[in-house]
């Protein structure tokens, strides 16, 4: 049937001047995105067995831009990386604005990974990721950062969220208490982390607090103090119901279950039984249970595909000869490890190699650090291509 021009005009006019009974008024108002009703996560269970880590659109855009400058066969491989679930980092107050666009169209069986990372005096033992908030700006952290994230997560109550809380912060208080900046940051870190846990204790959230990695809190002498520090944060937050445990190897390079372990023949290896992340999860998990904290873990395997790049265990900056690692999965073979996840978006830099930059850290100048490298968080095309080339499993 052909409609006459006059009929079309009449339809259009009807649509524009539509009375109150539009679909919008008939269908009950829903929270945007995700599922058709509010999500309630049970943090006493492993939610990763029923949810897939969401491949977020922010990382997808980064990867697509990267692929655009590559040869067509490499680009085809690169584009597959965009389909891997990866966390999004809210690393400044302004970058909270990156989160909402990425929340559009998250399927109901996906869980959105979000890193909370903006403590006052951030990255107290290094320079590369020094943040925007100075020591003492705890009220700004609470009201301009955590409260805003909480409002967003409440607005998207139909979407499931997994949170990694403040990478490196409490581990720094355990092992770097001799560093003046860490001494100055300590009370703000403790107050800020507890506030984050308490305020973000929302039904659609499951929380993991950062616990460094086996080469950090895994040393015999660090296990108990580390567990106490994390457990105190959990208790100071009022033992939140949505708290599940700890995140390990965030932005790290450690292998999951390599035997005997990449640094097992180092001269000091006898003092550390956590020679791979699986052992670390088990040892630190046990220490946490004794300290009275829920002790299930997620492990960042995103850049652990190829060992051998680091000169020393503690080297963390854009390590050469590394590759993308195990894909996100809840099949870990360990009852304490809920899932392998990708937390650090592979291709974003760990820190600048420009020795004149304010945030230049000497670790980014070591011979096992890729050069040149841009500022932390900036896209690093050559490093992305390295991770792709050495990926295991391959893309
Ligand atoms: C940087 C952040 C960035 C994150 C993820 C950190 O090292 O300091 O700015 O968002 O890595 O790439």
mmCIF file of C-alpha atoms and ligand atoms in Angstrom:
data_model
loop_
_atom_site.group_PDB
_atom_site.id
_atom_site.type_symbol
_atom_site.label_atom_id
_atom_site.label_comp_id
_atom_site.label_asym_id
_atom_site.label_seq_id
_atom_site.Cartn_x
_atom_site.Cartn_y
_atom_site.Cartn_z
ATOM 1 C CA UNK A 1 0.000 0.000 0.000
ATOM 2 C CA UNK A 2 1.217 3.419 -0.823
ATOM 3 C CA UNK A 3 0.452 6.170 1.634
ATOM 4 C CA UNK A 4 -0.478 9.517 0.254
ATOM 5 C CA UNK A 5 1.609 12.497 1.181
ATOM 6 C CA UNK A 6 -1.300 13.874 3.211
ATOM 7 C CA UNK A 7 -1.561 10.650 5.244
ATOM 8 C CA UNK A 8 2.146 10.744 6.015
ATOM 9 C CA UNK A 9 1.848 14.304 7.225
ATOM 10 C CA UNK A 10 -1.070 13.291 9.443
ATOM 11 C CA UNK A 11 0.972 10.388 10.962
ATOM 12 C CA UNK A 12 3.880 12.644 11.558
ATOM 13 C CA UNK A 13 1.730 15.279 13.164
ATOM 14 C CA UNK A 14 0.127 12.621 15.376
ATOM 15 C CA UNK A 15 3.522 11.426 16.475
ATOM 16 C CA UNK A 16 4.750 14.886 17.326
ATOM 17 C CA UNK A 17 1.647 15.914 19.202
ATOM 18 C CA UNK A 18 1.267 12.500 20.846
ATOM 19 C CA UNK A 19 -0.949 12.477 23.925
ATOM 20 C CA UNK A 20 0.094 11.172 27.311
ATOM 21 C CA UNK A 21 -0.414 7.463 26.517
ATOM 22 C CA UNK A 22 2.928 6.856 24.826
ATOM 23 C CA UNK A 23 4.875 3.645 25.392
ATOM 24 C CA UNK A 24 7.106 5.512 27.797
ATOM 25 C CA UNK A 25 4.189 6.141 30.112
ATOM 26 C CA UNK A 26 2.757 2.630 29.910
ATOM 27 C CA UNK A 27 5.970 0.634 30.433
ATOM 28 C CA UNK A 28 7.299 0.963 33.994
ATOM 29 C CA UNK A 29 10.501 2.958 34.156
ATOM 30 C CA UNK A 30 13.579 0.719 34.339
ATOM 31 C CA UNK A 31 17.129 1.412 35.320
ATOM 32 C CA UNK A 32 19.134 1.722 32.107
ATOM 33 C CA UNK A 33 21.175 -1.156 30.718
ATOM 34 C CA UNK A 34 21.864 -4.691 31.832
ATOM 35 C CA UNK A 35 18.989 -6.848 33.005
ATOM 36 C CA UNK A 36 15.256 -6.145 33.177
ATOM 37 C CA UNK A 37 15.323 -5.941 36.973
ATOM 38 C CA UNK A 38 17.846 -5.008 39.661
ATOM 39 C CA UNK A 39 20.836 -7.309 40.010
ATOM 40 C CA UNK A 40 21.524 -8.877 43.394
ATOM 41 C CA UNK A 41 24.939 -10.517 43.563
ATOM 42 C CA UNK A 42 25.693 -13.086 46.234
ATOM 43 C CA UNK A 43 29.257 -12.439 47.359
ATOM 44 C CA UNK A 44 29.244 -15.734 49.269
ATOM 45 C CA UNK A 45 29.380 -17.479 45.893
ATOM 46 C CA UNK A 46 31.660 -17.264 42.861
ATOM 47 C CA UNK A 47 29.716 -14.912 40.579
ATOM 48 C CA UNK A 48 32.164 -15.552 37.722
ATOM 49 C CA UNK A 49 30.581 -18.957 37.129
ATOM 50 C CA UNK A 50 27.424 -17.184 35.932
ATOM 51 C CA UNK A 51 28.804 -13.877 34.601
ATOM 52 C CA UNK A 52 31.303 -13.137 31.831
ATOM 53 C CA UNK A 53 33.707 -10.208 32.213
ATOM 54 C CA UNK A 54 32.416 -7.510 29.864
ATOM 55 C CA UNK A 55 34.636 -6.453 26.923
ATOM 56 C CA UNK A 56 34.150 -2.735 27.452
ATOM 57 C CA UNK A 57 33.685 -0.222 24.660
ATOM 58 C CA UNK A 58 36.415 2.114 25.917
ATOM 59 C CA UNK A 59 39.092 -0.554 25.467
ATOM 60 C CA UNK A 60 37.461 -1.671 22.234
ATOM 61 C CA UNK A 61 37.894 1.840 20.830
ATOM 62 C CA UNK A 62 41.560 1.879 21.885
ATOM 63 C CA UNK A 63 42.164 -1.491 20.237
ATOM 64 C CA UNK A 64 40.295 -0.559 17.081
ATOM 65 C CA UNK A 65 42.380 2.582 16.724
ATOM 66 C CA UNK A 66 45.522 0.475 17.246
ATOM 67 C CA UNK A 67 44.438 -2.051 14.619
ATOM 68 C CA UNK A 68 43.813 0.721 12.099
ATOM 69 C CA UNK A 69 47.544 1.381 11.841
ATOM 70 C CA UNK A 70 48.576 -2.267 11.512
ATOM 71 C CA UNK A 71 48.941 -4.586 8.511
ATOM 72 C CA UNK A 72 45.722 -6.363 7.655
ATOM 73 C CA UNK A 73 46.729 -9.780 9.038
ATOM 74 C CA UNK A 74 47.981 -8.283 12.312
ATOM 75 C CA UNK A 75 44.939 -6.022 12.493
ATOM 76 C CA UNK A 76 42.632 -9.033 12.256
ATOM 77 C CA UNK A 77 44.380 -10.568 15.260
ATOM 78 C CA UNK A 78 44.441 -7.269 17.116
ATOM 79 C CA UNK A 79 40.698 -6.831 16.747
ATOM 80 C CA UNK A 80 40.141 -10.107 18.571
ATOM 81 C CA UNK A 81 41.691 -8.511 21.665
ATOM 82 C CA UNK A 82 38.760 -6.091 21.785
ATOM 83 C CA UNK A 83 36.445 -9.052 22.440
ATOM 84 C CA UNK A 84 38.271 -10.035 25.635
ATOM 85 C CA UNK A 85 36.671 -8.875 28.871
ATOM 86 C CA UNK A 86 38.808 -6.135 30.447
ATOM 87 C CA UNK A 87 38.403 -3.797 33.419
ATOM 88 C CA UNK A 88 37.938 -0.055 32.955
ATOM 89 C CA UNK A 89 39.950 2.225 35.243
ATOM 90 C CA UNK A 90 38.331 5.277 36.815
ATOM 91 C CA UNK A 91 41.791 6.775 37.407
ATOM 92 C CA UNK A 92 40.752 10.425 37.871
ATOM 93 C CA UNK A 93 37.594 12.271 38.838
ATOM 94 C CA UNK A 94 37.242 13.450 35.235
ATOM 95 C CA UNK A 95 37.633 9.924 33.884
ATOM 96 C CA UNK A 96 34.510 8.797 35.745
ATOM 97 C CA UNK A 97 32.926 10.236 32.611
ATOM 98 C CA UNK A 98 34.370 7.313 30.666
ATOM 99 C CA UNK A 99 32.294 4.838 32.624
ATOM 100 C CA UNK A 100 28.691 5.671 31.749
ATOM 101 C CA UNK A 101 29.096 5.459 27.957
ATOM 102 C CA UNK A 102 30.731 2.060 28.470
ATOM 103 C CA UNK A 103 27.719 0.891 30.486
ATOM 104 C CA UNK A 104 25.433 1.090 27.493
ATOM 105 C CA UNK A 105 24.353 -2.278 26.168
ATOM 106 C CA UNK A 106 26.069 -4.478 28.752
ATOM 107 C CA UNK A 107 24.267 -7.836 28.391
ATOM 108 C CA UNK A 108 22.536 -9.273 31.447
ATOM 109 C CA UNK A 109 24.990 -12.180 31.702
ATOM 110 C CA UNK A 110 28.031 -9.890 31.663
ATOM 111 C CA UNK A 111 29.732 -8.306 34.658
ATOM 112 C CA UNK A 112 31.322 -4.884 34.231
ATOM 113 C CA UNK A 113 34.860 -4.680 35.655
ATOM 114 C CA UNK A 114 35.751 -1.336 37.224
ATOM 115 C CA UNK A 115 38.984 -0.304 38.948
ATOM 116 C CA UNK A 116 38.696 2.256 41.751
ATOM 117 C CA UNK A 117 42.013 4.145 41.640
ATOM 118 C CA UNK A 118 42.292 7.717 42.865
ATOM 119 C CA UNK A 119 43.456 7.784 46.490
ATOM 120 C CA UNK A 120 45.092 10.973 47.792
ATOM 121 C CA UNK A 121 48.859 10.616 47.398
ATOM 122 C CA UNK A 122 48.408 7.695 45.013
ATOM 123 C CA UNK A 123 51.370 5.445 44.125
ATOM 124 C CA UNK A 124 53.363 6.550 47.166
ATOM 125 C CA UNK A 125 56.387 4.306 46.564
ATOM 126 C CA UNK A 126 56.792 5.108 42.867
ATOM 127 C CA UNK A 127 56.254 8.098 40.632
ATOM 128 C CA UNK A 128 54.743 6.824 37.407
ATOM 129 C CA UNK A 129 51.127 6.781 38.600
ATOM 130 C CA UNK A 130 51.141 9.663 41.065
ATOM 131 C CA UNK A 131 47.561 10.825 41.025
ATOM 132 C CA UNK A 132 45.609 14.052 40.975
ATOM 133 C CA UNK A 133 44.710 14.241 44.674
ATOM 134 C CA UNK A 134 47.387 15.355 47.118
ATOM 135 C CA UNK A 135 47.861 13.785 50.527
ATOM 136 C CA UNK A 136 45.134 15.123 52.794
ATOM 137 C CA UNK A 137 42.459 15.519 50.107
ATOM 138 C CA UNK A 138 40.362 12.759 51.642
ATOM 139 C CA UNK A 139 37.139 14.756 51.539
ATOM 140 C CA UNK A 140 37.501 15.335 47.823
ATOM 141 C CA UNK A 141 38.184 11.623 47.379
ATOM 142 C CA UNK A 142 34.984 10.812 49.225
ATOM 143 C CA UNK A 143 32.622 13.384 47.786
ATOM 144 C CA UNK A 144 33.967 13.997 44.283
ATOM 145 C CA UNK A 145 35.127 10.500 43.496
ATOM 146 C CA UNK A 146 33.675 7.615 45.544
ATOM 147 C CA UNK A 147 30.225 9.181 46.017
ATOM 148 C CA UNK A 148 30.003 9.805 42.269
ATOM 149 C CA UNK A 149 30.940 6.232 41.458
ATOM 150 C CA UNK A 150 28.341 5.046 43.972
ATOM 151 C CA UNK A 151 25.651 7.177 42.321
ATOM 152 C CA UNK A 152 26.516 5.756 38.921
ATOM 153 C CA UNK A 153 26.466 2.153 40.135
ATOM 154 C CA UNK A 154 23.101 2.794 41.802
ATOM 155 C CA UNK A 155 21.745 4.291 38.591
ATOM 156 C CA UNK A 156 22.827 1.142 36.749
ATOM 157 C CA UNK A 157 21.295 -1.185 39.336
ATOM 158 C CA UNK A 158 20.350 -3.595 36.524
ATOM 159 C CA UNK A 159 24.012 -4.157 35.690
ATOM 160 C CA UNK A 160 26.469 -6.345 37.611
ATOM 161 C CA UNK A 161 29.787 -4.799 38.646
ATOM 162 C CA UNK A 162 33.081 -6.309 39.830
ATOM 163 C CA UNK A 163 35.290 -3.788 41.603
ATOM 164 C CA UNK A 164 39.031 -3.887 42.156
ATOM 165 C CA UNK A 165 39.754 -1.476 44.957
ATOM 166 C CA UNK A 166 42.846 0.744 44.855
ATOM 167 C CA UNK A 167 45.727 -1.249 43.355
ATOM 168 C CA UNK A 168 49.035 -1.131 45.266
ATOM 169 C CA UNK A 169 47.747 1.100 48.063
ATOM 170 C CA UNK A 170 47.586 -1.166 51.123
ATOM 171 C CA UNK A 171 50.492 -3.357 49.951
ATOM 172 C CA UNK A 172 52.589 -0.174 49.888
ATOM 173 C CA UNK A 173 51.698 0.490 53.508
ATOM 174 C CA UNK A 174 52.869 -3.012 54.423
ATOM 175 C CA UNK A 175 56.257 -2.955 52.720
ATOM 176 C CA UNK A 176 57.130 0.682 52.078
ATOM 177 C CA UNK A 177 56.570 2.222 55.477
ATOM 178 C CA UNK A 178 60.151 3.523 55.272
ATOM 179 C CA UNK A 179 59.204 5.755 52.309
ATOM 180 C CA UNK A 180 58.217 9.234 53.508
ATOM 181 C CA UNK A 181 55.415 9.603 50.941
ATOM 182 C CA UNK A 182 53.894 6.313 52.103
ATOM 183 C CA UNK A 183 54.058 7.407 55.732
ATOM 184 C CA UNK A 184 52.270 10.612 54.814
ATOM 185 C CA UNK A 185 49.675 8.765 52.731
ATOM 186 C CA UNK A 186 48.966 5.989 55.203
ATOM 187 C CA UNK A 187 46.039 7.391 57.165
ATOM 188 C CA UNK A 188 44.343 8.670 54.002
ATOM 189 C CA UNK A 189 44.769 5.308 52.298
ATOM 190 C CA UNK A 190 43.233 3.485 55.251
ATOM 191 C CA UNK A 191 40.346 5.895 55.596
ATOM 192 C CA UNK A 192 39.796 6.100 51.837
ATOM 193 C CA UNK A 193 39.799 2.349 51.219
ATOM 194 C CA UNK A 194 37.392 1.727 54.102
ATOM 195 C CA UNK A 195 35.109 4.488 52.797
ATOM 196 C CA UNK A 196 35.204 3.033 49.288
ATOM 197 C CA UNK A 197 34.305 -0.448 50.535
ATOM 198 C CA UNK A 198 31.472 0.848 52.692
ATOM 199 C CA UNK A 199 30.005 3.275 50.155
ATOM 200 C CA UNK A 200 30.269 0.900 47.210
ATOM 201 C CA UNK A 201 28.660 -1.950 49.139
ATOM 202 C CA UNK A 202 25.741 -2.092 46.733
ATOM 203 C CA UNK A 203 23.614 -5.123 45.779
ATOM 204 C CA UNK A 204 24.842 -5.199 42.169
ATOM 205 C CA UNK A 205 28.504 -5.157 43.198
ATOM 206 C CA UNK A 206 31.109 -7.697 44.177
ATOM 207 C CA UNK A 207 34.299 -6.251 45.697
ATOM 208 C CA UNK A 208 37.929 -7.367 45.621
ATOM 209 C CA UNK A 209 40.653 -5.411 47.382
ATOM 210 C CA UNK A 210 44.102 -5.280 45.799
ATOM 211 C CA UNK A 211 46.739 -7.516 47.385
ATOM 212 C CA UNK A 212 49.791 -6.938 45.190
ATOM 213 C CA UNK A 213 51.294 -10.234 43.971
ATOM 214 C CA UNK A 214 53.370 -13.170 45.114
ATOM 215 C CA UNK A 215 56.618 -11.264 44.706
ATOM 216 C CA UNK A 216 55.324 -8.550 47.016
ATOM 217 C CA UNK A 217 53.183 -9.713 49.932
ATOM 218 C CA UNK A 218 54.118 -13.360 49.277
ATOM 219 C CA UNK A 219 57.388 -13.149 51.245
ATOM 220 C CA UNK A 220 57.167 -15.157 54.458
ATOM 221 C CA UNK A 221 57.577 -12.005 56.530
ATOM 222 C CA UNK A 222 54.902 -10.082 54.621
ATOM 223 C CA UNK A 223 52.050 -12.609 54.614
ATOM 224 C CA UNK A 224 50.719 -11.970 58.122
ATOM 225 C CA UNK A 225 51.189 -8.167 58.205
ATOM 226 C CA UNK A 226 49.676 -7.960 54.727
ATOM 227 C CA UNK A 227 46.667 -10.034 55.734
ATOM 228 C CA UNK A 228 46.155 -7.926 58.852
ATOM 229 C CA UNK A 229 46.299 -4.666 56.868
ATOM 230 C CA UNK A 230 43.685 -5.839 54.362
ATOM 231 C CA UNK A 231 41.472 -7.434 57.004
ATOM 232 C CA UNK A 232 41.502 -4.187 58.976
ATOM 233 C CA UNK A 233 40.252 -2.290 55.936
ATOM 234 C CA UNK A 234 37.419 -4.806 55.564
ATOM 235 C CA UNK A 235 36.510 -4.562 59.248
ATOM 236 C CA UNK A 236 36.794 -0.761 59.317
ATOM 237 C CA UNK A 237 34.314 -0.719 56.439
ATOM 238 C CA UNK A 238 31.842 -2.650 58.608
ATOM 239 C CA UNK A 239 32.444 -6.059 56.990
ATOM 240 C CA UNK A 240 30.480 -5.245 53.822
ATOM 241 C CA UNK A 241 28.198 -8.000 52.542
ATOM 242 C CA UNK A 242 29.340 -7.577 48.920
ATOM 243 C CA UNK A 243 33.000 -8.045 49.750
ATOM 244 C CA UNK A 244 34.415 -11.230 48.262
ATOM 245 C CA UNK A 245 38.174 -11.088 48.742
ATOM 246 C CA UNK A 246 41.312 -9.940 46.995
ATOM 247 C CA UNK A 247 42.762 -9.201 43.561
ATOM 248 C CA UNK A 248 46.279 -10.299 42.703
ATOM 249 C CA UNK A 249 48.829 -9.589 39.979
ATOM 250 C CA UNK A 250 46.998 -6.418 38.886
ATOM 251 C CA UNK A 251 49.078 -4.944 36.041
ATOM 252 C CA UNK A 252 51.571 -7.688 36.926
ATOM 253 C CA UNK A 253 53.547 -10.276 35.011
ATOM 254 C CA UNK A 254 53.546 -13.353 37.245
ATOM 255 C CA UNK A 255 52.690 -16.773 35.905
ATOM 256 C CA UNK A 256 49.663 -18.551 37.334
ATOM 257 C CA UNK A 257 51.019 -22.038 38.037
ATOM 258 C CA UNK A 258 54.496 -22.249 36.518
ATOM 259 C CA UNK A 259 56.725 -24.743 38.345
ATOM 260 C CA UNK A 260 59.021 -24.136 40.089
ATOM 261 C CA UNK A 261 58.279 -20.464 39.319
ATOM 262 C CA UNK A 262 60.030 -17.775 37.306
ATOM 263 C CA UNK A 263 62.227 -16.585 40.180
ATOM 264 C CA UNK A 264 62.518 -19.852 42.091
ATOM 265 C CA UNK A 265 66.281 -19.998 41.666
ATOM 266 C CA UNK A 266 66.911 -16.398 42.731
ATOM 267 C CA UNK A 267 69.239 -16.190 45.754
ATOM 268 C CA UNK A 268 66.424 -15.002 48.026
ATOM 269 C CA UNK A 269 63.805 -17.516 46.820
ATOM 270 C CA UNK A 270 64.021 -19.516 50.040
ATOM 271 C CA UNK A 271 62.218 -16.684 51.813
ATOM 272 C CA UNK A 272 59.192 -16.780 49.569
ATOM 273 C CA UNK A 273 56.945 -19.817 49.136
ATOM 274 C CA UNK A 274 54.582 -17.970 46.786
ATOM 275 C CA UNK A 275 56.649 -18.618 43.680
ATOM 276 C CA UNK A 276 53.629 -18.460 41.392
ATOM 277 C CA UNK A 277 50.253 -16.729 41.739
ATOM 278 C CA UNK A 278 48.403 -19.946 42.496
ATOM 279 C CA UNK A 279 50.644 -20.539 45.499
ATOM 280 C CA UNK A 280 50.276 -16.895 46.482
ATOM 281 C CA UNK A 281 46.462 -17.091 46.370
ATOM 282 C CA UNK A 282 46.583 -20.168 48.594
ATOM 283 C CA UNK A 283 49.141 -18.831 51.095
ATOM 284 C CA UNK A 284 47.740 -15.321 51.325
ATOM 285 C CA UNK A 285 44.189 -16.683 51.264
ATOM 286 C CA UNK A 286 44.985 -18.785 54.328
ATOM 287 C CA UNK A 287 46.522 -15.784 56.108
ATOM 288 C CA UNK A 288 43.417 -13.722 55.330
ATOM 289 C CA UNK A 289 41.123 -16.395 56.710
ATOM 290 C CA UNK A 290 43.090 -16.323 59.977
ATOM 291 C CA UNK A 291 42.832 -12.540 60.000
ATOM 292 C CA UNK A 292 39.052 -12.772 59.576
ATOM 293 C CA UNK A 293 38.569 -11.578 55.998
ATOM 294 C CA UNK A 294 36.730 -13.276 53.094
ATOM 295 C CA UNK A 295 39.503 -14.777 51.030
ATOM 296 C CA UNK A 296 38.482 -15.536 47.461
ATOM 297 C CA UNK A 297 40.603 -14.080 44.680
ATOM 298 C CA UNK A 298 40.620 -12.861 41.134
ATOM 299 C CA UNK A 299 43.937 -12.894 39.298
ATOM 300 C CA UNK A 300 45.013 -10.564 36.494
ATOM 301 C CA UNK A 301 46.446 -12.808 33.775
ATOM 302 C CA UNK A 302 46.235 -10.206 30.996
ATOM 303 C CA UNK A 303 49.969 -9.721 30.452
ATOM 304 C CA UNK A 304 51.350 -13.010 31.804
ATOM 305 C CA UNK A 305 51.583 -14.896 28.519
ATOM 306 C CA UNK A 306 55.362 -15.030 28.282
ATOM 307 C CA UNK A 307 57.755 -15.274 31.237
ATOM 308 C CA UNK A 308 61.404 -14.283 31.183
ATOM 309 C CA UNK A 309 61.129 -10.570 30.441
ATOM 310 C CA UNK A 310 61.959 -9.299 33.907
ATOM 311 C CA UNK A 311 65.454 -9.048 35.343
ATOM 312 C CA UNK A 312 63.996 -9.017 38.821
ATOM 313 C CA UNK A 313 60.682 -9.995 40.310
ATOM 314 C CA UNK A 314 59.836 -6.464 41.370
ATOM 315 C CA UNK A 315 60.238 -4.932 37.897
ATOM 316 C CA UNK A 316 56.847 -3.557 36.895
ATOM 317 C CA UNK A 317 57.239 -0.999 34.112
ATOM 318 C CA UNK A 318 56.347 -1.955 30.508
ATOM 319 C CA UNK A 319 58.372 -5.160 30.687
ATOM 320 C CA UNK A 320 59.969 -6.213 27.409
ATOM 321 C CA UNK A 321 59.252 -9.542 25.673
ATOM 322 C CA UNK A 322 55.908 -10.031 27.418
ATOM 323 C CA UNK A 323 52.643 -11.205 25.883
ATOM 324 C CA UNK A 324 48.906 -11.323 26.440
ATOM 325 C CA UNK A 325 48.061 -14.185 28.795
ATOM 326 C CA UNK A 326 45.272 -16.493 29.883
ATOM 327 C CA UNK A 327 41.816 -15.310 28.915
ATOM 328 C CA UNK A 328 39.258 -14.406 31.561
ATOM 329 C CA UNK A 329 37.688 -17.595 32.900
ATOM 330 C CA UNK A 330 36.206 -19.058 36.057
ATOM 331 C CA UNK A 331 37.970 -22.365 35.371
ATOM 332 C CA UNK A 332 41.025 -21.778 37.517
ATOM 333 C CA UNK A 333 41.483 -25.183 39.128
ATOM 334 C CA UNK A 334 41.718 -23.528 42.553
ATOM 335 C CA UNK A 335 38.765 -23.234 44.904
ATOM 336 C CA UNK A 336 40.100 -19.926 46.256
ATOM 337 C CA UNK A 337 40.607 -18.369 42.821
ATOM 338 C CA UNK A 338 37.229 -17.252 41.490
ATOM 339 C CA UNK A 339 38.510 -16.235 38.081
ATOM 340 C CA UNK A 340 41.292 -15.165 35.796
ATOM 341 C CA UNK A 341 40.512 -11.631 34.648
ATOM 342 C CA UNK A 342 42.163 -8.910 32.605
ATOM 343 C CA UNK A 343 42.509 -5.879 34.861
ATOM 344 C CA UNK A 344 45.309 -3.866 33.256
ATOM 345 C CA UNK A 345 44.203 -3.007 29.718
ATOM 346 C CA UNK A 346 47.049 -4.439 27.648
ATOM 347 C CA UNK A 347 48.452 -1.618 25.526
ATOM 348 C CA UNK A 348 48.069 1.124 28.133
ATOM 349 C CA UNK A 349 51.464 2.199 29.458
ATOM 350 C CA UNK A 350 52.750 1.626 33.011
ATOM 351 C CA UNK A 351 54.838 4.791 33.033
ATOM 352 C CA UNK A 352 56.885 7.155 30.948
ATOM 353 C CA UNK A 353 60.505 6.517 29.961
ATOM 354 C CA UNK A 354 61.078 10.259 29.493
ATOM 355 C CA UNK A 355 63.689 11.019 32.137
ATOM 356 C CA UNK A 356 62.693 14.688 32.212
ATOM 357 C CA UNK A 357 59.023 14.021 33.025
ATOM 358 C CA UNK A 358 57.714 14.793 36.520
ATOM 359 C CA UNK A 359 56.317 11.275 36.771
ATOM 360 C CA UNK A 360 59.469 9.558 35.470
ATOM 361 C CA UNK A 361 60.304 6.580 37.673
ATOM 362 C CA UNK A 362 63.692 4.871 37.417
ATOM 363 C CA UNK A 363 62.009 1.461 36.987
ATOM 364 C CA UNK A 364 60.823 2.721 33.599
ATOM 365 C CA UNK A 365 64.460 3.367 32.672
ATOM 366 C CA UNK A 366 65.725 -0.140 33.521
ATOM 367 C CA UNK A 367 67.048 -2.281 30.704
ATOM 368 C CA UNK A 368 63.994 -4.585 30.903
ATOM 369 C CA UNK A 369 61.567 -1.671 30.479
ATOM 370 C CA UNK A 370 60.333 -0.912 26.961
ATOM 371 C CA UNK A 371 61.554 2.418 25.553
ATOM 372 C CA UNK A 372 60.300 4.816 24.522
ATOM 373 C CA UNK A 373 57.120 4.587 26.588
ATOM 374 C CA UNK A 374 54.432 7.234 27.170
ATOM 375 C CA UNK A 375 52.875 8.332 30.477
ATOM 376 C CA UNK A 376 51.033 5.747 32.584
ATOM 377 C CA UNK A 377 47.610 4.999 31.181
ATOM 378 C CA UNK A 378 48.390 6.443 27.741
ATOM 379 C CA UNK A 379 48.102 4.189 24.715
ATOM 380 C CA UNK A 380 51.386 2.491 23.851
ATOM 381 C CA UNK A 381 51.124 1.135 20.340
ATOM 382 C CA UNK A 382 54.479 -0.642 20.159
ATOM 383 C CA UNK A 383 53.873 -2.321 23.498
ATOM 384 C CA UNK A 384 50.428 -3.472 22.406
ATOM 385 C CA UNK A 385 52.000 -5.008 19.297
ATOM 386 C CA UNK A 386 54.588 -6.762 21.471
ATOM 387 C CA UNK A 387 51.849 -8.240 23.706
ATOM 388 C CA UNK A 388 49.978 -9.403 20.620
ATOM 389 C CA UNK A 389 53.044 -11.004 19.046
ATOM 390 C CA UNK A 390 53.892 -12.920 22.234
ATOM 391 C CA UNK A 391 50.321 -13.772 23.225
ATOM 392 C CA UNK A 392 49.852 -17.184 24.827
ATOM 393 C CA UNK A 393 47.352 -18.510 23.894
ATOM 394 C CA UNK A 394 47.981 -16.881 20.522
ATOM 395 C CA UNK A 395 45.323 -14.749 18.862
HETATM 396 C C1 LIG B 1 47.794 4.412 35.405
HETATM 397 C C2 LIG B 1 46.361 4.784 35.182
HETATM 398 C C3 LIG B 1 45.722 3.855 34.164
HETATM 399 C C4 LIG B 1 45.945 2.418 34.551
HETATM 400 C C5 LIG B 1 45.417 1.460 33.510
HETATM 401 C C6 LIG B 1 47.919 2.938 35.750
HETATM 402 O O1 LIG B 1 49.252 2.571 35.818
HETATM 403 O O2 LIG B 1 48.346 5.187 36.410
HETATM 404 O O3 LIG B 1 46.290 6.111 34.736
HETATM 405 O O4 LIG B 1 44.358 4.123 34.054
HETATM 406 O O5 LIG B 1 47.303 2.151 34.749
HETATM 407 O O6 LIG B 1 46.134 1.554 32.329
#
